[in-house]
Amino acid sequence: MSYRDTYDFWMTDDYFDEDTKKELAAIADDEAEIEDRFYRDLVFGTGGLRGVIGAGTNRMNFYTVRKATQGLANFIVKQNAQDKGVAIAYDSRKYSPEFAAEAALCLCANGIKSYLFESLRPTPELSYAVRKLGCTAGIVITASHNPPEYNGYKVYWEDGAQITAPKDREIIAEVKAVTDFHTVKTMDKQEALDKGLLTIIGAEIDDAYMEELKKQIIHPEIIKEQSENIKIVYTPFHGTGLVPVKRVLSELGFKNVYIVPEQELPDPEFTTLEYPNPEDPKAFELALKLAKEKNADIVLATDPDADRLGIYALDTKTGKYMPFTGNMSGLIIAEYQFRERTKCGLMPKNPAMVKTIVTTNMADPLAADYNVNLIEVLTGFKFIGEQIKFFEQNNSYNFVMGMEESYGCLVGTYARDKDAPVAVMCLCEAAAYCKSQGITLWDHMLDLYEKYGYYKEGLYTITLKGVTGAEKIRKIMSSLRAESLTQIDTLKVLKVRDYEKNTITDLATGEVTESGLPQSNVLYYDLEDGAWACVRPSGTEPKIKLYYGIKGTSLDDADAKLEALQTALVEKLNKLAE
Ligand SMILES: O=P(O)(O)OC[C@H]1O[C@H](O)[C@H](O)[C@@H](O)[C@@H]1O
């Protein structure tokens, strides 16, 4: 069917309700909008399904949520795993509770047990709940940090990590095979409860999750000692982080935790924010204002589904709050974990850290320093979570922590997705430790640079929306591929990694080896002088992403090097996007 035919079908078939038809009638004269809403089905990207809320096959709505769930249900029934069930959580977004209930009732109608959280919960708690309840799968209704007009659907498998290949392909094939909406099942909520197919979950999982978080603490005594001294400002950005973060910090004994009042309560419009993403410095405005009033040591923010964490820390010399990138906060946590676990004899045998290919290379000397094995995976925390399963299956390594540049971090293996409450907790412990030494996290970061090298990284994105945008992104990638760059700015390209072709080409020798990672549309350039660049289309937003990094000899040298590389790369990408 063409997009027009699909539009007409939605306008006329009695399966679709009157509100949907009204919404679609309003765009009858807007061909581009009709095309964008119907030219494809929503696709599973880096973080599952994600799309703008509205009527259409390429939108998040009751019909697309049900269809995705029916596909998942068909897959589960084929595996004969109905009895193990599916855990379902949701965040504070528009329609999140409604979509979650819809998914639960579709599963129940297919004879699959559903465990639905009574109210909003963080994504990592769902990852934990899947294993705790022995479920076969999990679902979170969230669009993570995307703008308010979005929602999404993340799918987890029994190991607690988001689905990866080949399971993702198999489930997607089942979803695609649902071509007739009339075959999508649903059932009455009361009937599902009466039949024992639907169970509402809450406090018992919260308590167990909380205990798991606290097990990751290394020095409770230092927290106690500093509990009156350290001042923490926290904002949940109107999302799910408030309850677990407040609880864990309070149970650990932190006395001075100030929540940003304007952003404390759930709000699907994210009224006080342009973009509820800790990657966006503007999102910290209110938190920094409160931090100055309270003279806080550290400022923390979690995104709406509480899987990402962003921080600022006080520079006592200048009195300014300094921003940490996801790379920096991840490294602070990693270094503290490695150092203190080693010192206290708590480091497991064969320890491993997992990071993505676009995450800072400063992790390399740090991991080497503590004899920690460093494993690299493609972008997406699902690939980090998946490694824990592999370690267990092969009895190879013991996972200590995972981190990625996009503000995601996990310490421990109780969950298999990035976990902002655990990251907040670990950073507050590290901050308390620093306080006991008379320094701040910022001073400590400077010490780490001095010890391991001045690694700095940047990210530049271009938003290219709709059908034409997707086509442009495709063209940019193929132009770059065709161009075979040998130099970027003044830096020679040493190696080109093409993850789509599964090749790593050494430009000096011409030798070609395999990338060793799953196929993905990613180009990565290893450059001279410890620098690198990487380009890939986003899998969650209509964007092309350019990542880059350098290694400097001082903060100033690093800034100058990063700026030079960034200018050259941005100019190149902008030209390709013209
Ligand atoms: O870059 P995208 O494909 O849009 O994904 C954005 C981010 O999504 C999730 O948060 C993943 O865990 C990250 O690894 C990824 O960076």
XYZ file of C-alpha atoms and ligand atoms in Angstrom:
594
model
C 0.000 0.000 0.000
C 1.219 3.529 -0.775
C 1.238 6.058 2.055
C -1.895 7.606 0.539
C -3.701 4.271 0.511
C -2.766 3.672 4.139
C -3.995 7.155 5.058
C -7.321 6.495 3.282
C -7.595 3.138 5.053
C -7.145 4.764 8.476
C -9.730 7.400 7.497
C -12.388 4.879 6.515
C -11.933 1.559 8.363
C -14.157 1.235 11.439
C -11.282 -0.187 13.496
C -9.953 3.377 13.954
C -11.796 5.668 16.363
C -13.416 9.005 15.628
C -10.706 11.092 17.320
C -8.059 9.467 15.157
C -10.100 10.132 12.028
C -10.687 13.739 13.083
C -6.957 14.265 13.617
C -6.239 12.787 10.199
C -8.984 14.762 8.474
C -7.293 17.937 9.696
C -4.172 17.167 7.626
C -6.082 16.199 4.457
C -4.459 19.042 2.485
C -0.979 18.579 3.845
C 0.620 15.983 1.594
C 4.029 16.146 3.289
C 2.480 15.529 6.698
C 0.439 12.598 5.364
C 3.568 11.135 3.793
C 5.565 11.545 6.997
C 2.877 9.881 9.092
C 2.265 6.944 6.758
C 5.323 6.299 4.586
C 6.524 3.593 6.940
C 5.833 1.835 10.216
C 7.689 3.133 13.263
C 11.090 1.467 13.267
C 12.965 -0.202 16.102
C 16.124 1.893 16.583
C 18.853 2.211 19.227
C 16.279 2.345 22.034
C 13.292 0.417 20.620
C 10.362 2.215 19.007
C 10.382 5.963 19.314
C 8.166 8.489 17.597
C 6.011 11.571 17.780
C 2.630 10.944 19.441
C -0.236 11.143 16.931
C -2.283 9.255 14.367
C -0.424 7.302 11.677
C 1.709 4.201 11.178
C 4.895 6.224 11.730
C 3.604 7.663 15.018
C 3.172 6.506 18.611
C -0.538 5.810 19.277
C -2.782 3.073 20.684
C -2.801 1.244 17.367
C 0.961 1.144 16.860
C 1.527 0.210 20.527
C -0.999 -2.625 20.248
C 0.459 -3.839 16.973
C 4.003 -3.899 18.409
C 2.691 -5.762 21.446
C 0.758 -8.288 19.348
C 3.982 -9.015 17.430
C 5.863 -9.426 20.704
C 3.056 -11.644 22.039
C 3.172 -13.866 18.942
C 6.922 -14.242 19.439
C 6.522 -15.120 23.130
C 3.782 -17.662 22.388
C 6.048 -19.325 19.805
C 8.708 -19.611 22.519
C 6.074 -21.103 24.818
C 7.035 -18.550 27.479
C 3.544 -17.208 28.288
C 3.689 -18.271 31.922
C 6.930 -16.456 32.677
C 5.212 -13.239 31.742
C 6.249 -9.695 30.884
C 7.014 -6.803 33.265
C 5.832 -3.360 32.146
C 6.854 0.099 33.359
C 6.211 3.608 32.129
C 7.440 7.154 32.650
C 5.827 10.578 33.081
C 5.099 11.258 29.410
C 1.817 11.901 27.653
C -0.115 8.638 27.271
C 2.593 6.621 29.039
C 0.189 5.004 31.571
C -2.433 4.443 28.872
C 0.027 2.856 26.423
C 1.426 0.664 29.211
C -2.059 -0.582 30.165
C -2.862 -1.195 26.501
C 0.302 -3.278 26.105
C -0.497 -5.250 29.279
C -4.046 -6.051 28.172
C -2.921 -7.099 24.695
C -0.444 -9.527 26.298
C -3.102 -10.834 28.692
C -5.514 -11.394 25.800
C -2.805 -13.584 24.292
C -2.604 -15.629 27.488
C 0.637 -13.968 28.622
C 0.989 -12.898 32.252
C 1.668 -9.183 32.700
C 3.226 -7.443 35.680
C 2.309 -3.784 35.393
C 3.813 -1.146 37.691
C 1.135 0.753 39.599
C 2.619 4.138 38.694
C 5.659 5.641 36.977
C 9.039 3.969 37.560
C 12.593 4.422 36.224
C 13.652 2.329 33.234
C 16.486 0.609 35.190
C 13.985 -0.616 37.781
C 12.132 -2.395 34.978
C 15.392 -3.985 33.835
C 15.847 -5.209 37.406
C 12.196 -6.370 37.716
C 12.442 -8.583 34.610
C 15.061 -10.768 36.276
C 13.624 -10.467 39.778
C 10.215 -11.730 38.592
C 11.733 -14.316 36.237
C 9.915 -12.753 33.274
C 10.568 -13.657 29.682
C 10.468 -10.025 28.563
C 9.911 -6.444 29.651
C 8.491 -3.262 28.168
C 9.035 0.374 29.126
C 6.814 3.066 27.686
C 9.164 6.047 27.453
C 10.882 8.268 24.930
C 13.729 8.735 27.397
C 15.135 12.269 26.997
C 13.373 13.183 23.731
C 11.199 16.328 23.545
C 7.635 16.168 24.997
C 5.899 15.413 21.695
C 7.581 11.972 21.634
C 6.874 8.666 23.277
C 8.435 5.246 22.812
C 8.489 1.531 23.528
C 11.599 -0.224 24.789
C 11.692 -4.029 24.768
C 13.747 -6.139 27.185
C 14.465 -9.853 27.178
C 14.820 -12.295 30.056
C 18.409 -11.274 30.846
C 17.120 -7.776 31.673
C 18.850 -6.062 28.735
C 17.151 -4.439 25.765
C 16.798 -6.775 22.808
C 19.703 -7.099 20.396
C 20.323 -9.236 17.298
C 19.095 -11.784 16.400
C 16.133 -11.498 18.810
C 15.354 -7.923 17.748
C 15.101 -9.018 14.097
C 12.900 -11.969 15.007
C 10.554 -9.828 17.114
C 10.457 -7.085 14.469
C 9.559 -9.731 11.867
C 6.638 -10.799 14.077
C 5.534 -7.176 14.461
C 5.738 -6.659 10.676
C 3.723 -9.822 10.128
C 0.794 -8.220 11.962
C -0.716 -6.652 8.865
C -4.349 -6.710 9.891
C -5.147 -4.559 12.931
C -8.270 -6.638 13.503
C -6.086 -9.574 14.575
C -4.656 -7.564 17.468
C -6.131 -8.885 20.703
C -7.129 -7.040 23.833
C -9.174 -7.775 26.927
C -11.019 -6.098 29.755
C -8.816 -5.035 32.676
C -11.049 -6.510 35.391
C -11.237 -9.815 33.551
C -7.430 -9.887 33.219
C -7.092 -9.243 36.963
C -9.727 -11.856 37.856
C -8.075 -14.477 35.683
C -4.714 -13.829 37.317
C -3.244 -12.725 33.997
C -2.606 -9.160 35.156
C -0.691 -8.386 38.346
C -0.083 -4.849 39.574
C 3.390 -4.462 41.079
C 5.018 -1.706 43.121
C 6.460 -1.463 46.635
C 7.922 -4.974 46.842
C 9.991 -4.408 43.702
C 10.953 -0.883 44.858
C 12.290 -2.237 48.150
C 14.288 -5.000 46.507
C 15.697 -2.611 43.882
C 16.708 -0.159 46.605
C 18.632 -2.899 48.432
C 20.496 -3.774 45.233
C 21.487 -0.135 44.716
C 22.849 0.160 48.235
C 24.940 -3.000 47.821
C 27.123 -1.038 45.390
C 28.285 1.353 48.125
C 31.906 0.830 49.126
C 32.378 3.287 52.027
C 29.149 3.826 54.008
C 31.272 5.126 56.878
C 32.644 7.998 54.782
C 29.122 8.951 53.730
C 28.055 8.994 57.396
C 31.069 11.094 58.332
C 30.384 13.641 55.557
C 26.584 13.491 55.684
C 26.205 16.930 57.285
C 28.980 18.564 55.252
C 28.170 17.694 51.686
C 25.424 19.611 49.894
C 23.652 18.076 46.928
C 21.220 19.700 44.491
C 19.122 17.286 42.451
C 16.506 17.595 39.701
C 14.492 14.721 38.204
C 13.460 16.913 35.214
C 9.765 16.165 35.968
C 10.402 12.444 35.536
C 10.700 9.139 37.351
C 13.975 9.748 39.205
C 12.557 11.695 42.158
C 11.312 8.823 44.321
C 14.275 6.398 44.042
C 16.974 9.088 44.138
C 15.500 10.856 47.162
C 15.014 7.521 48.909
C 18.455 6.074 48.279
C 20.279 9.270 49.282
C 18.189 9.568 52.417
C 18.636 5.895 53.393
C 22.392 6.287 52.970
C 22.306 9.227 55.358
C 22.935 12.252 53.111
C 21.360 15.114 55.060
C 21.539 18.089 52.696
C 19.749 17.087 49.501
C 17.879 19.956 47.820
C 15.393 19.071 45.086
C 14.714 21.733 42.433
C 11.087 22.550 43.397
C 9.956 23.673 39.928
C 11.053 20.343 38.401
C 10.198 17.975 41.220
C 6.792 16.718 40.098
C 5.988 14.676 36.994
C 4.906 16.874 34.082
C 4.409 15.423 30.590
C 4.933 18.869 29.052
C 8.322 19.278 30.777
C 7.169 22.874 31.167
C 10.349 24.250 32.712
C 12.645 22.698 30.096
C 13.220 23.044 26.387
C 14.720 19.568 26.181
C 14.659 17.207 29.211
C 18.126 15.913 28.527
C 21.103 16.218 30.882
C 23.242 16.591 27.740
C 21.692 20.046 27.277
C 23.390 22.705 29.468
C 20.222 24.857 29.343
C 18.372 22.137 31.247
C 20.533 22.908 34.310
C 19.510 26.584 34.665
C 17.157 26.145 37.640
C 19.374 23.558 39.316
C 22.405 25.837 39.107
C 20.421 28.744 40.518
C 19.470 26.620 43.529
C 23.057 25.340 43.827
C 24.354 28.910 44.158
C 21.745 29.731 46.805
C 22.631 26.636 48.834
C 26.349 26.700 48.073
C 26.086 23.087 46.908
C 29.091 20.874 46.191
C 27.434 18.943 43.430
C 24.447 19.370 41.092
C 22.769 16.276 39.648
C 20.044 15.748 37.067
C 18.362 12.606 35.768
C 16.375 12.382 32.533
C 12.616 11.563 32.523
C 13.005 7.770 32.633
C 15.998 8.062 34.976
C 18.520 6.147 32.951
C 20.785 9.122 32.224
C 22.636 11.308 34.673
C 24.240 14.730 34.242
C 26.361 16.614 36.779
C 28.035 19.914 37.604
C 30.536 20.247 40.455
C 31.885 23.262 42.274
C 35.328 24.556 41.374
C 36.330 25.911 44.788
C 39.077 28.084 43.272
C 36.730 30.090 41.053
C 33.428 29.455 42.845
C 31.973 28.360 39.496
C 29.981 25.226 38.783
C 31.764 23.175 36.142
C 29.882 20.909 33.740
C 30.851 17.262 33.367
C 30.235 15.460 30.112
C 28.903 11.890 30.245
C 32.461 10.760 29.637
C 33.746 12.716 32.635
C 31.057 11.601 35.098
C 31.415 7.991 33.921
C 35.177 8.166 34.422
C 34.844 9.644 37.905
C 32.602 6.720 38.871
C 34.870 4.167 37.166
C 38.027 5.486 38.795
C 36.440 5.552 42.249
C 35.081 2.027 41.844
C 38.384 0.600 40.563
C 40.553 2.394 43.121
C 38.463 1.770 46.201
C 37.439 -1.795 45.289
C 41.108 -2.642 44.709
C 42.123 -0.991 47.993
C 39.388 -2.755 49.990
C 39.842 -6.170 48.342
C 36.406 -5.914 46.722
C 37.526 -6.167 43.111
C 36.272 -9.409 41.543
C 38.584 -11.755 39.653
C 38.896 -10.922 35.946
C 37.124 -7.608 36.282
C 35.732 -5.942 33.173
C 34.470 -2.538 32.157
C 32.340 -2.134 29.026
C 32.092 1.054 26.972
C 30.847 2.014 23.530
C 33.143 2.867 20.603
C 32.209 6.565 20.837
C 33.054 6.776 24.552
C 36.258 8.463 25.753
C 39.574 6.710 25.230
C 40.616 7.945 28.661
C 38.960 4.745 29.879
C 41.842 2.775 28.308
C 44.730 3.945 30.554
C 42.401 3.973 33.564
C 41.301 0.369 33.057
C 44.892 -0.708 32.350
C 46.055 0.958 35.564
C 43.766 -1.336 37.597
C 44.127 -4.440 35.430
C 40.518 -4.148 34.371
C 39.645 -5.677 30.986
C 38.080 -3.105 28.699
C 35.483 -4.299 26.196
C 34.154 -2.043 23.413
C 30.715 -2.352 21.851
C 28.564 -0.398 19.383
C 26.584 2.666 20.489
C 23.596 1.724 22.635
C 23.554 0.640 26.254
C 21.782 -2.539 25.153
C 25.151 -3.734 23.868
C 26.736 -3.029 27.259
C 23.922 -4.868 29.076
C 24.228 -7.775 26.649
C 27.895 -8.258 27.571
C 26.942 -9.152 31.147
C 24.942 -12.094 29.802
C 27.898 -13.169 27.645
C 30.269 -12.934 30.632
C 27.929 -15.157 32.645
C 27.443 -17.628 29.798
C 31.169 -17.928 29.073
C 32.316 -17.582 32.646
C 34.811 -15.084 31.277
C 34.807 -11.736 33.067
C 33.104 -10.159 36.039
C 31.342 -6.971 35.082
C 32.239 -4.062 37.349
C 30.773 -1.156 35.459
C 29.651 0.064 32.068
C 29.583 3.587 30.708
C 28.815 5.504 27.559
C 29.359 9.069 26.433
C 25.638 9.776 26.300
C 25.366 10.056 30.098
C 24.631 6.388 30.792
C 26.300 4.315 33.498
C 25.724 1.063 35.389
C 27.601 -0.233 38.416
C 26.862 -3.862 39.323
C 24.793 -6.481 37.517
C 21.400 -6.354 39.291
C 20.121 -4.312 36.292
C 21.200 -4.623 32.669
C 20.527 -1.098 31.477
C 21.984 2.241 32.402
C 20.817 3.288 35.827
C 20.770 6.934 36.906
C 19.839 6.281 40.556
C 22.919 4.051 40.967
C 25.061 6.591 39.138
C 23.769 9.418 41.375
C 24.486 7.308 44.439
C 28.013 6.349 43.318
C 28.851 9.937 42.405
C 27.599 11.184 45.761
C 29.787 8.583 47.463
C 32.781 9.715 45.380
C 31.935 13.351 46.193
C 31.752 12.518 49.922
C 35.135 10.800 49.651
C 36.592 13.869 47.932
C 35.072 16.102 50.615
C 36.824 14.016 53.272
C 40.086 14.801 51.464
C 39.256 18.514 51.234
C 38.726 18.503 47.462
C 35.742 18.579 45.101
C 34.868 16.288 42.210
C 36.134 19.003 39.878
C 39.568 19.100 41.590
C 39.594 15.338 41.346
C 38.791 15.403 37.632
C 41.796 17.678 37.097
C 43.967 15.179 38.983
C 42.701 12.407 36.719
C 43.553 14.425 33.608
C 47.037 14.999 34.964
C 47.481 11.285 35.648
C 45.904 9.745 32.532
C 46.078 12.496 29.911
C 43.883 15.395 28.880
C 41.277 13.543 26.847
C 38.417 15.680 25.553
C 35.488 14.794 23.380
C 32.695 16.551 21.516
C 29.445 15.802 19.745
C 27.843 17.693 16.881
C 24.464 16.788 15.436
C 22.406 17.935 12.473
C 18.641 17.414 12.631
C 17.203 16.223 9.313
C 13.519 15.415 9.654
C 11.074 13.357 7.625
C 11.439 11.411 4.416
C 13.805 13.930 2.822
C 15.869 14.141 5.981
C 16.273 10.359 6.117
C 17.360 10.385 2.475
C 19.900 13.144 3.148
C 21.355 11.218 6.086
C 21.712 8.173 3.850
C 23.495 10.293 1.222
C 25.880 11.857 3.743
C 26.938 8.406 4.916
C 27.464 7.114 1.389
C 29.379 10.260 0.323
C 31.701 9.886 3.301
C 32.172 6.221 2.503
C 32.973 7.000 -1.123
C 35.397 9.772 -0.204
C 37.927 7.590 1.647
C 39.304 10.443 3.776
C 43.065 10.306 4.372
C 43.393 13.518 6.384
C 41.104 15.540 8.680
C 42.367 19.049 9.414
C 46.107 18.541 10.010
C 45.685 14.994 11.239
C 46.405 11.940 9.139
C 43.811 9.194 9.128
C 45.544 6.069 10.417
C 42.689 3.595 10.180
C 39.145 3.639 8.868
C 36.608 1.406 10.569
C 33.502 0.786 8.504
C 31.093 -1.097 10.730
C 28.631 -1.554 7.901
C 31.183 -3.374 5.795
C 32.777 -5.009 8.845
C 36.237 -3.710 7.863
C 39.104 -1.926 9.552
C 41.513 -0.569 6.958
C 45.032 0.406 7.959
C 45.815 3.234 5.555
C 49.602 2.891 5.923
C 49.798 -0.812 5.109
C 46.513 -1.314 3.273
C 45.784 -4.250 5.561
C 42.075 -4.934 6.090
C 40.808 -6.738 9.183
C 37.331 -7.424 10.563
C 35.684 -4.996 12.980
C 34.435 -7.812 15.198
C 31.201 -5.978 16.033
C 27.686 -6.399 14.601
C 26.908 -4.682 11.316
C 25.934 -1.035 11.745
C 25.978 2.094 9.599
C 28.952 3.702 11.353
C 32.211 5.199 10.067
C 35.058 5.645 12.542
C 38.405 7.318 11.827
C 41.441 6.663 14.021
C 43.596 9.776 13.641
C 47.155 10.750 14.520
C 48.037 12.023 17.981
C 45.369 10.015 19.821
C 42.518 11.786 18.008
C 39.457 10.176 16.432
C 36.158 10.946 14.718
C 33.006 8.952 14.142
C 29.827 9.546 12.118
C 26.553 7.640 12.408
C 22.851 8.267 11.952
C 20.975 8.484 15.255
C 18.755 5.530 15.984
C 16.396 7.499 18.231
C 15.990 10.906 16.604
C 16.054 12.275 13.023
C 19.691 13.308 13.298
C 23.131 12.578 11.962
C 25.710 12.461 14.737
C 29.373 13.387 14.623
C 31.524 12.348 17.573
C 35.182 13.306 17.986
C 37.939 13.262 20.558
C 41.563 14.287 21.103
C 44.301 13.828 23.669
C 46.078 16.984 24.890
C 48.986 17.730 27.171
C 47.136 20.316 29.299
C 43.586 21.674 29.572
C 44.440 24.551 27.211
C 46.193 22.281 24.736
C 43.222 19.895 24.806
C 40.749 22.738 24.235
C 42.773 24.068 21.295
C 43.113 20.616 19.729
C 39.424 19.835 20.191
C 38.407 23.150 18.674
C 40.618 22.675 15.607
C 39.324 19.166 14.957
C 35.737 20.172 15.615
C 35.923 23.121 13.188
C 37.254 20.946 10.387
C 34.752 18.152 10.982
C 31.722 20.375 11.408
C 32.548 22.264 8.220
C 32.875 18.972 6.365
C 29.580 17.586 7.667
C 27.669 20.827 7.082
C 28.887 20.870 3.481
C 27.679 17.313 2.970
C 24.316 18.207 4.515
C 23.746 21.266 2.250
O 22.527 8.027 19.036
P 21.178 7.392 19.110
O 21.077 6.178 18.251
O 20.097 8.394 18.915
O 21.023 6.916 20.573
C 21.074 7.821 21.631
C 21.372 7.045 22.876
O 20.302 6.170 23.081
C 20.398 5.367 24.220
O 20.433 6.234 25.315
C 21.643 4.530 24.153
O 21.858 3.813 25.318
C 22.838 5.381 23.910
O 23.969 4.576 23.697
C 22.658 6.255 22.740
O 23.742 7.142 22.651
